[in-house]
Each structure stands twice: as C-alpha cells, then as structure tokens.
Amino acid sequence: MPIDPYILLLLATVGVAALFPARGTVADVASGASTAVIALLFFLYGARLSTREALDGLRHWRLHVTVLACTFVAFPLLGLAARGLVPVILTDPLYQGLLFLTLVPSTVQSSIAFTSMARGNVPAAICAGSFSSLVGIIATPLLAASLLGGSGGGFSADSLLKIVLQLLVPFLAGQLLRRWIGEFITRHKKVLALVDRGSILLVVYTAFSQGMVQGIWHQVSPLRLGALLVVEAVILAVMLLLTWYGGKALGFTREDRITLQFAGSKKSLASGLPMASVLFGAHASLAVLPLMLFHQMQLMVCAVIAKRRSHDPRPEVTAPEPAAVSRTVVGTGTRSG
C-alpha cells in the first residue's frame, strides 16, 4: 500500500513547527505570507478549472448529483453522528476537526488516477472532481459556519467576509482570467504544482506553529489519536460501501459505480488545509490533523480497491441494444485515459 511522499513532507513540516515554532515578528511574517499563498492557491484553482469541461459533463448529471450528495450530505451526517463519541472517545477539538473533514470537497487528481486504474469512467471522474471543488468553495464554509458554530474558531460575519475575500474572490478571478492565462498554466503545470505544494507546506507550518505557541498539542494523547484513526476508518468503510452498493441500487453502470466510489468517498487535503487556516485561525492545527490522517488512509485503501477492480472481468455484451452499445463505447474510451 502506498505512502504518499507528500504526507511525509507534511509530517516533517509539523515536526519543524514543533521544534522551531514561529514567534513574534517571524510569526507575523509567516501569517501574512500564509494569507497571500492561500489566495494564490485558490486563484490557481480557478484558472485550472475548465468551465467548458464542467458544462460538457452536465449530460451525466445523475452521477454528479450523487457524488455531491455523498460529499456534502452523507459525509456530514456521519460527522454529526460522531458527536456521540465526545468526550469518552474523542475530545471536543478532535471532533471539530473530524466534522470539518466531512465538509471539505472531494479530490480531483487521486480520484481520476484510481478511476483510471480500476477501468472506470475517467471523464466523469474529471467532471465530478471539478464540480465538487467548485461547490466546495461555497458549501464548505457555509456548512462549517452552520454546523461548527462558535466552537470551530469563532465564525462570524467577519469570518465569512474573510472567506469571500481570501477564497472566493481569487477563485473567480482565476476563472475570469483563464482565457488569457490558461495556456500558460497548462505549459507550466509541473512548476505550478510545486508552488501549490510549497504553499500548503507554509500554511501547515504557520498553523502548527500557532498551535505549539498556544499549547494546543498538550490536549492530544496517543490514545486519543488511536481512537481518531479507528473512527476515521469506520467512516471511510461506510462511505466506500455506500457509494458502491448505492450506485448499484441507482442503476449505474460498473464504470460509473467506480467513479462514484472513488469521487464520493474521498476528501481533498489540498482544498481542506487552506480552508481550515481561514476558518479556524489559531485552532487550525488540530482542525487539519484528522484531515491529514484521513487523506493517507483513503490513499492506501483506495489503491488496494482500484488494483482489485482492475482485475475484474470485463462485462460481455450479449445483445446489440443501442443503449448498451453506447455505454460500452463510453467505458472503452475512458479506459484508454
């Protein structure tokens, strides 16, 4: 099972923040730089998202609506149900982070990669991830404000204004400028990917430094972390089963069920970390910990599932019905992606 090298970098960043937390002037500079790079991240997200591709995917609206329902309805319901584990199994701060992870959008890159590996509907996975990211820009802060309330870091009209200015405005600016900078983004996507990841490392360092300075980490014990991992494993298992068998009950093809399972059961670390920094402020370090752990867990489990699905026998077409032929052609085309 794969260990994401980027998770190792994130853990190393946490270690640096624990040993050498930013204080005083350095903390102010790091905080300002973190605010700037979060705006840059969401500007790049907007510039990368192809509006035309998203609109082309609307023809498969049932699948995309189902993915969104899993991401922003089923996941949050599981998060709310976990409230009963406080304070016996989870502390309140860890629960707030767990609930937050259930509110963030789905992944894009890893969902596409696993869907392709499992011979699923790759174009649908691209659209589903794009829709989830787009909806998440608005849905995640609103859900967090309504479900987490003041305990999540003091949500207020000022907090929502920060969200609009720091997340939504840059994202819309990227969308508006895409026609002029889209080609540049495509040509330099590898370099910009490094900018993305470096920016998130800075966000993590700033958040965990604030947590160390304020003594937040003294609230977490190894036993609590172990309990958190078990709870997250249960949530992931429920979502994997729900997306697979729910897709069957809804009459989706095998290719679409694969897309639903991988896009509907995963959470985006790249989107969640910057959002948590804006939403939680000084409490962001504990808020992102459950998301970081869940991210690695979903990669490991989904890699095993995708490999197993890739060995499934291909369905045989026994009758030349037009609808069946159409589905087979779509499925065959996506496997080459």
Coordinates of C-alpha atoms in Angstrom, one line a residue:
M1 CA 0.0 0.0 0.0
P2 CA 1.4 3.4 -1.0
I3 CA 2.7 6.0 1.4
D4 CA 2.2 9.5 -0.2
P5 CA 5.6 11.2 -0.2
Y6 CA 3.8 14.5 0.3
I7 CA 2.3 13.3 3.6
L8 CA 5.9 12.7 4.7
L9 CA 6.8 16.3 3.8
L10 CA 3.7 17.5 5.7
L11 CA 4.7 15.4 8.8
A12 CA 8.3 16.8 8.5
T13 CA 6.8 20.3 8.4
V14 CA 4.8 19.6 11.5
G15 CA 8.0 18.4 13.2
V16 CA 9.8 21.6 12.3
A17 CA 6.9 23.6 13.6
A18 CA 7.0 21.6 16.9
L19 CA 10.8 22.2 17.3
F20 CA 11.0 25.7 15.9
P21 CA 7.6 27.4 16.0
A22 CA 7.3 30.9 14.5
R23 CA 7.2 33.6 17.2
G24 CA 7.0 37.3 17.3
T25 CA 7.9 39.1 14.1
V26 CA 8.6 35.8 12.3
A27 CA 5.1 34.6 13.2
D28 CA 3.6 37.8 11.8
V29 CA 5.6 37.4 8.5
A30 CA 4.6 33.7 8.3
S31 CA 1.0 34.6 8.9
G32 CA 1.0 37.3 6.2
A33 CA 2.7 35.0 3.7
S34 CA 0.2 32.2 4.5
T35 CA -2.7 34.6 3.8
A36 CA -1.1 35.5 0.5
V37 CA -0.4 32.0 -0.7
I38 CA -3.9 30.8 0.2
A39 CA -5.3 33.5 -2.1
L40 CA -2.7 32.4 -4.8
L41 CA -3.8 28.7 -4.4
F42 CA -7.5 29.5 -5.0
F43 CA -6.6 31.8 -7.9
L44 CA -4.7 28.9 -9.5
Y45 CA -7.6 26.5 -8.7
G46 CA -9.9 28.9 -10.6
A47 CA -7.5 29.3 -13.5
R48 CA -7.2 25.5 -13.9
L49 CA -10.8 24.6 -13.8
S50 CA -12.2 24.3 -17.3
T51 CA -15.7 25.7 -17.4
R52 CA -16.3 24.0 -20.8
E53 CA -15.4 20.6 -19.4
A54 CA -17.6 21.1 -16.5
L55 CA -20.6 22.1 -18.7
D56 CA -19.9 19.2 -21.0
G57 CA -20.2 16.8 -18.1
L58 CA -23.7 18.0 -17.2
R59 CA -25.1 15.3 -19.5
H60 CA -24.2 12.9 -16.8
W61 CA -26.0 14.9 -14.1
R62 CA -27.3 12.0 -12.1
L63 CA -23.9 10.7 -11.3
H64 CA -22.5 14.2 -10.4
V65 CA -25.5 14.9 -8.2
T66 CA -25.0 11.6 -6.4
V67 CA -21.3 12.4 -5.9
L68 CA -22.2 15.8 -4.5
A69 CA -24.8 14.2 -2.2
C70 CA -22.2 11.8 -0.8
T71 CA -19.6 14.6 -0.3
F72 CA -21.8 17.3 1.2
V73 CA -24.7 15.3 2.7
A74 CA -23.8 11.7 3.6
F75 CA -20.3 12.6 4.9
P76 CA -21.5 15.5 7.1
L77 CA -24.3 13.2 8.5
L78 CA -21.7 10.7 9.6
G79 CA -19.7 13.6 11.1
L80 CA -22.7 14.7 13.1
A81 CA -23.3 11.2 14.3
A82 CA -19.8 11.0 15.7
R83 CA -20.7 13.8 18.1
G84 CA -21.9 11.0 20.4
L85 CA -18.3 9.9 20.8
V86 CA -17.4 13.1 22.7
P87 CA -15.9 13.2 25.4
V88 CA -15.5 9.4 26.0
I89 CA -13.6 8.5 22.8
L90 CA -12.8 11.9 21.2
T91 CA -12.0 15.3 22.7
D92 CA -14.1 18.2 21.5
P93 CA -11.2 19.8 19.5
L94 CA -10.5 16.5 17.7
Y95 CA -14.2 16.1 17.0
Q96 CA -14.4 19.6 15.5
G97 CA -11.5 18.6 13.1
L98 CA -13.3 15.3 12.3
L99 CA -16.5 17.1 11.5
F100 CA -14.6 19.7 9.4
L101 CA -13.0 16.9 7.3
T102 CA -16.5 15.6 6.4
L103 CA -17.4 19.0 5.0
V104 CA -14.5 19.6 2.5
P105 CA -14.8 18.8 -1.2
S106 CA -13.7 15.6 -2.9
T107 CA -10.3 15.2 -4.5
V108 CA -9.6 15.6 -8.2
Q109 CA -6.2 14.1 -9.1
S110 CA -6.3 10.9 -7.0
S111 CA -9.9 10.2 -7.9
I112 CA -9.0 10.4 -11.6
A113 CA -5.9 8.2 -11.0
F114 CA -7.8 5.5 -9.1
T115 CA -10.8 5.6 -11.5
S116 CA -8.4 5.1 -14.5
M117 CA -6.6 2.3 -12.7
A118 CA -9.9 0.5 -12.0
R119 CA -11.1 0.9 -15.6
G120 CA -13.9 3.3 -14.6
N121 CA -15.4 6.4 -16.3
V122 CA -12.5 8.8 -16.3
P123 CA -14.2 11.8 -18.0
A124 CA -17.0 11.6 -15.4
A125 CA -14.3 11.5 -12.6
I126 CA -12.8 14.7 -14.0
C127 CA -16.1 16.4 -14.1
A128 CA -17.2 15.1 -10.7
G129 CA -14.0 16.3 -9.1
S130 CA -14.3 19.7 -10.7
F131 CA -17.9 20.1 -9.7
S132 CA -17.1 19.1 -6.1
S133 CA -14.2 21.6 -5.9
L134 CA -16.4 24.4 -7.3
V135 CA -19.3 23.7 -5.0
G136 CA -16.9 23.3 -2.1
I137 CA -15.7 26.9 -2.4
I138 CA -19.1 28.0 -1.2
A139 CA -20.6 24.9 0.5
T140 CA -17.7 24.1 2.9
P141 CA -17.5 27.5 4.6
L142 CA -21.3 27.7 4.9
L143 CA -21.6 24.2 6.3
A144 CA -18.8 24.8 8.7
A145 CA -20.4 28.1 9.8
S146 CA -23.7 26.4 10.5
L147 CA -22.6 23.0 11.9
L148 CA -19.4 24.1 13.8
G149 CA -20.7 27.4 15.1
G150 CA -18.6 29.4 17.5
S151 CA -16.7 26.3 18.7
G152 CA -15.0 26.0 15.4
G153 CA -13.0 29.2 15.8
G154 CA -15.4 32.0 16.2
F155 CA -17.4 32.1 13.0
S156 CA -18.9 35.5 12.4
A157 CA -19.8 37.9 9.6
D158 CA -16.1 39.0 9.7
S159 CA -15.1 35.3 9.2
L160 CA -17.4 34.9 6.2
L161 CA -16.0 38.2 4.7
K162 CA -12.5 36.7 5.1
I163 CA -13.7 33.6 3.3
V164 CA -15.1 35.6 0.4
L165 CA -12.1 37.8 0.0
Q166 CA -9.4 35.1 0.6
L167 CA -11.1 32.1 -1.2
L168 CA -14.0 33.0 -3.4
V169 CA -12.7 36.3 -5.0
P170 CA -9.3 34.8 -6.1
F171 CA -11.1 31.7 -7.4
L172 CA -13.5 33.8 -9.5
A173 CA -10.5 36.0 -10.7
G174 CA -8.8 32.8 -11.9
Q175 CA -11.9 31.8 -13.8
L176 CA -12.2 35.2 -15.4
L177 CA -8.6 35.3 -16.5
R178 CA -8.4 31.7 -17.6
R179 CA -8.9 32.6 -21.3
W180 CA -5.7 34.6 -21.2
I181 CA -3.6 32.6 -18.8
G182 CA -4.9 29.1 -19.4
E183 CA -2.3 28.2 -21.9
F184 CA 0.5 29.5 -19.6
I185 CA -1.0 27.4 -16.8
T186 CA -1.0 24.3 -19.0
R187 CA 2.6 24.8 -20.1
H188 CA 3.9 25.3 -16.6
K189 CA 1.6 22.9 -14.7
K190 CA 4.5 21.0 -13.2
V191 CA 6.2 24.1 -11.8
L192 CA 2.8 25.5 -10.6
A193 CA 2.2 22.1 -8.9
L194 CA 5.4 22.7 -6.9
V195 CA 4.1 26.1 -6.0
D196 CA 0.8 24.6 -4.8
R197 CA 2.5 22.1 -2.6
G198 CA 5.1 24.5 -1.2
S199 CA 2.3 26.9 -0.4
I200 CA 0.4 24.3 1.5
L201 CA 3.5 23.4 3.5
L202 CA 3.8 27.1 4.5
V203 CA 0.1 27.0 5.6
V204 CA 0.7 23.9 7.7
Y205 CA 3.8 25.3 9.3
T206 CA 2.0 28.5 10.2
A207 CA -1.0 26.7 11.7
F208 CA 1.0 24.2 13.7
S209 CA 3.4 26.9 15.0
Q210 CA 0.4 28.8 16.3
G211 CA -0.8 25.6 18.0
M212 CA 2.6 25.0 19.6
V213 CA 2.8 28.6 20.9
Q214 CA -0.7 28.3 22.4
G215 CA -0.1 24.9 23.9
I216 CA -2.9 23.2 21.9
W217 CA -1.0 20.0 21.4
H218 CA -1.0 19.2 25.1
Q219 CA -4.7 18.4 24.6
V220 CA -3.9 15.3 22.4
S221 CA -2.7 12.0 23.7
P222 CA -1.6 8.9 21.7
L223 CA -4.7 7.1 22.9
R224 CA -7.0 9.8 21.5
L225 CA -5.1 9.7 18.2
G226 CA -5.6 6.0 18.0
A227 CA -9.3 6.4 18.7
L228 CA -9.5 9.0 16.0
L229 CA -7.9 6.7 13.4
V230 CA -10.4 4.0 14.3
V231 CA -13.3 6.4 13.9
E232 CA -12.0 7.6 10.6
A233 CA -11.5 4.0 9.3
V234 CA -15.2 3.3 10.1
I235 CA -16.3 6.5 8.3
L236 CA -14.3 5.6 5.2
A237 CA -15.6 2.0 5.2
V238 CA -19.2 3.2 5.4
M239 CA -18.7 5.6 2.5
L240 CA -16.9 3.1 0.4
L241 CA -19.8 0.6 0.9
L242 CA -22.4 3.3 0.4
T243 CA -21.0 4.6 -2.8
W244 CA -20.5 1.1 -4.3
Y245 CA -23.8 -0.6 -3.4
G246 CA -25.8 2.7 -3.6
G247 CA -24.5 3.1 -7.1
K248 CA -25.8 -0.4 -7.9
A249 CA -29.2 0.4 -6.4
L250 CA -29.4 3.5 -8.5
G251 CA -28.7 1.6 -11.7
F252 CA -25.3 3.0 -12.6
T253 CA -23.0 1.0 -14.9
R254 CA -19.9 -0.6 -13.5
E255 CA -17.7 2.3 -14.9
D256 CA -19.9 4.9 -13.2
R257 CA -20.0 3.0 -9.9
I258 CA -16.2 3.0 -9.9
T259 CA -16.3 6.8 -10.4
L260 CA -18.9 7.2 -7.7
Q261 CA -16.9 5.1 -5.3
F262 CA -13.6 7.0 -5.7
A263 CA -15.0 10.5 -6.1
G264 CA -17.7 10.1 -3.5
S265 CA -15.6 8.6 -0.7
K266 CA -12.6 10.9 -0.7
K267 CA -11.7 14.3 0.8
S268 CA -9.3 16.9 -0.6
L269 CA -6.3 17.7 1.5
A270 CA -5.3 20.5 -1.0
S271 CA -8.6 22.3 -0.6
G272 CA -9.2 21.5 3.1
L273 CA -5.9 22.8 4.5
P274 CA -6.1 26.4 3.2
M275 CA -9.8 26.5 4.1
A276 CA -9.1 25.3 7.7
S277 CA -6.5 28.0 8.1
V278 CA -9.0 30.7 7.1
L279 CA -11.9 29.2 9.1
F280 CA -10.1 28.1 12.3
G281 CA -7.3 30.6 12.7
A282 CA -5.1 29.7 15.7
H283 CA -7.0 26.4 16.2
A284 CA -6.3 25.2 12.6
S285 CA -3.5 22.8 13.7
L286 CA -6.0 20.4 15.5
A287 CA -8.6 21.0 12.8
V288 CA -6.4 19.7 10.0
L289 CA -4.9 16.8 11.9
P290 CA -8.0 14.5 11.2
L291 CA -7.9 15.5 7.5
M292 CA -4.2 14.7 7.2
L293 CA -4.7 11.3 8.7
F294 CA -7.8 10.5 6.6
H295 CA -6.0 11.6 3.4
Q296 CA -3.3 9.0 3.9
M297 CA -5.8 6.3 4.9
Q298 CA -8.0 6.9 1.8
L299 CA -5.0 6.7 -0.5
M300 CA -3.9 3.4 0.9
V301 CA -7.3 1.8 1.0
C302 CA -8.4 3.1 -2.4
A303 CA -5.1 1.9 -4.1
V304 CA -5.9 -1.6 -3.0
I305 CA -9.5 -1.4 -4.2
A306 CA -8.5 0.1 -7.5
K307 CA -6.0 -2.6 -8.1
R308 CA -8.6 -5.3 -7.3
R309 CA -11.2 -3.6 -9.6
S310 CA -8.7 -3.6 -12.4
H311 CA -8.7 -7.4 -12.4
D312 CA -12.5 -7.7 -12.6
P313 CA -13.7 -9.5 -15.7
R314 CA -15.0 -7.2 -18.4
P315 CA -18.8 -7.4 -18.9
E316 CA -19.8 -9.2 -22.0
V317 CA -22.3 -7.6 -24.4
T318 CA -24.8 -10.2 -25.4
A319 CA -27.3 -8.1 -27.2
P320 CA -26.8 -5.1 -29.6
E321 CA -29.1 -2.7 -27.8
P322 CA -28.3 0.9 -28.7
A323 CA -28.1 2.0 -25.0
A324 CA -25.9 -0.9 -24.1
V325 CA -23.6 -0.3 -27.1
S326 CA -23.4 3.4 -26.1
R327 CA -22.4 2.5 -22.6
T328 CA -19.8 0.1 -23.8
V329 CA -18.2 2.6 -26.1
V330 CA -18.1 5.2 -23.3
G331 CA -16.5 2.7 -21.0
T332 CA -13.9 1.6 -23.6
G333 CA -13.0 5.2 -24.4
T334 CA -12.4 6.1 -20.7
R335 CA -10.1 3.1 -20.1
S336 CA -7.6 4.5 -22.5
G337 CA -7.4 7.6 -20.3

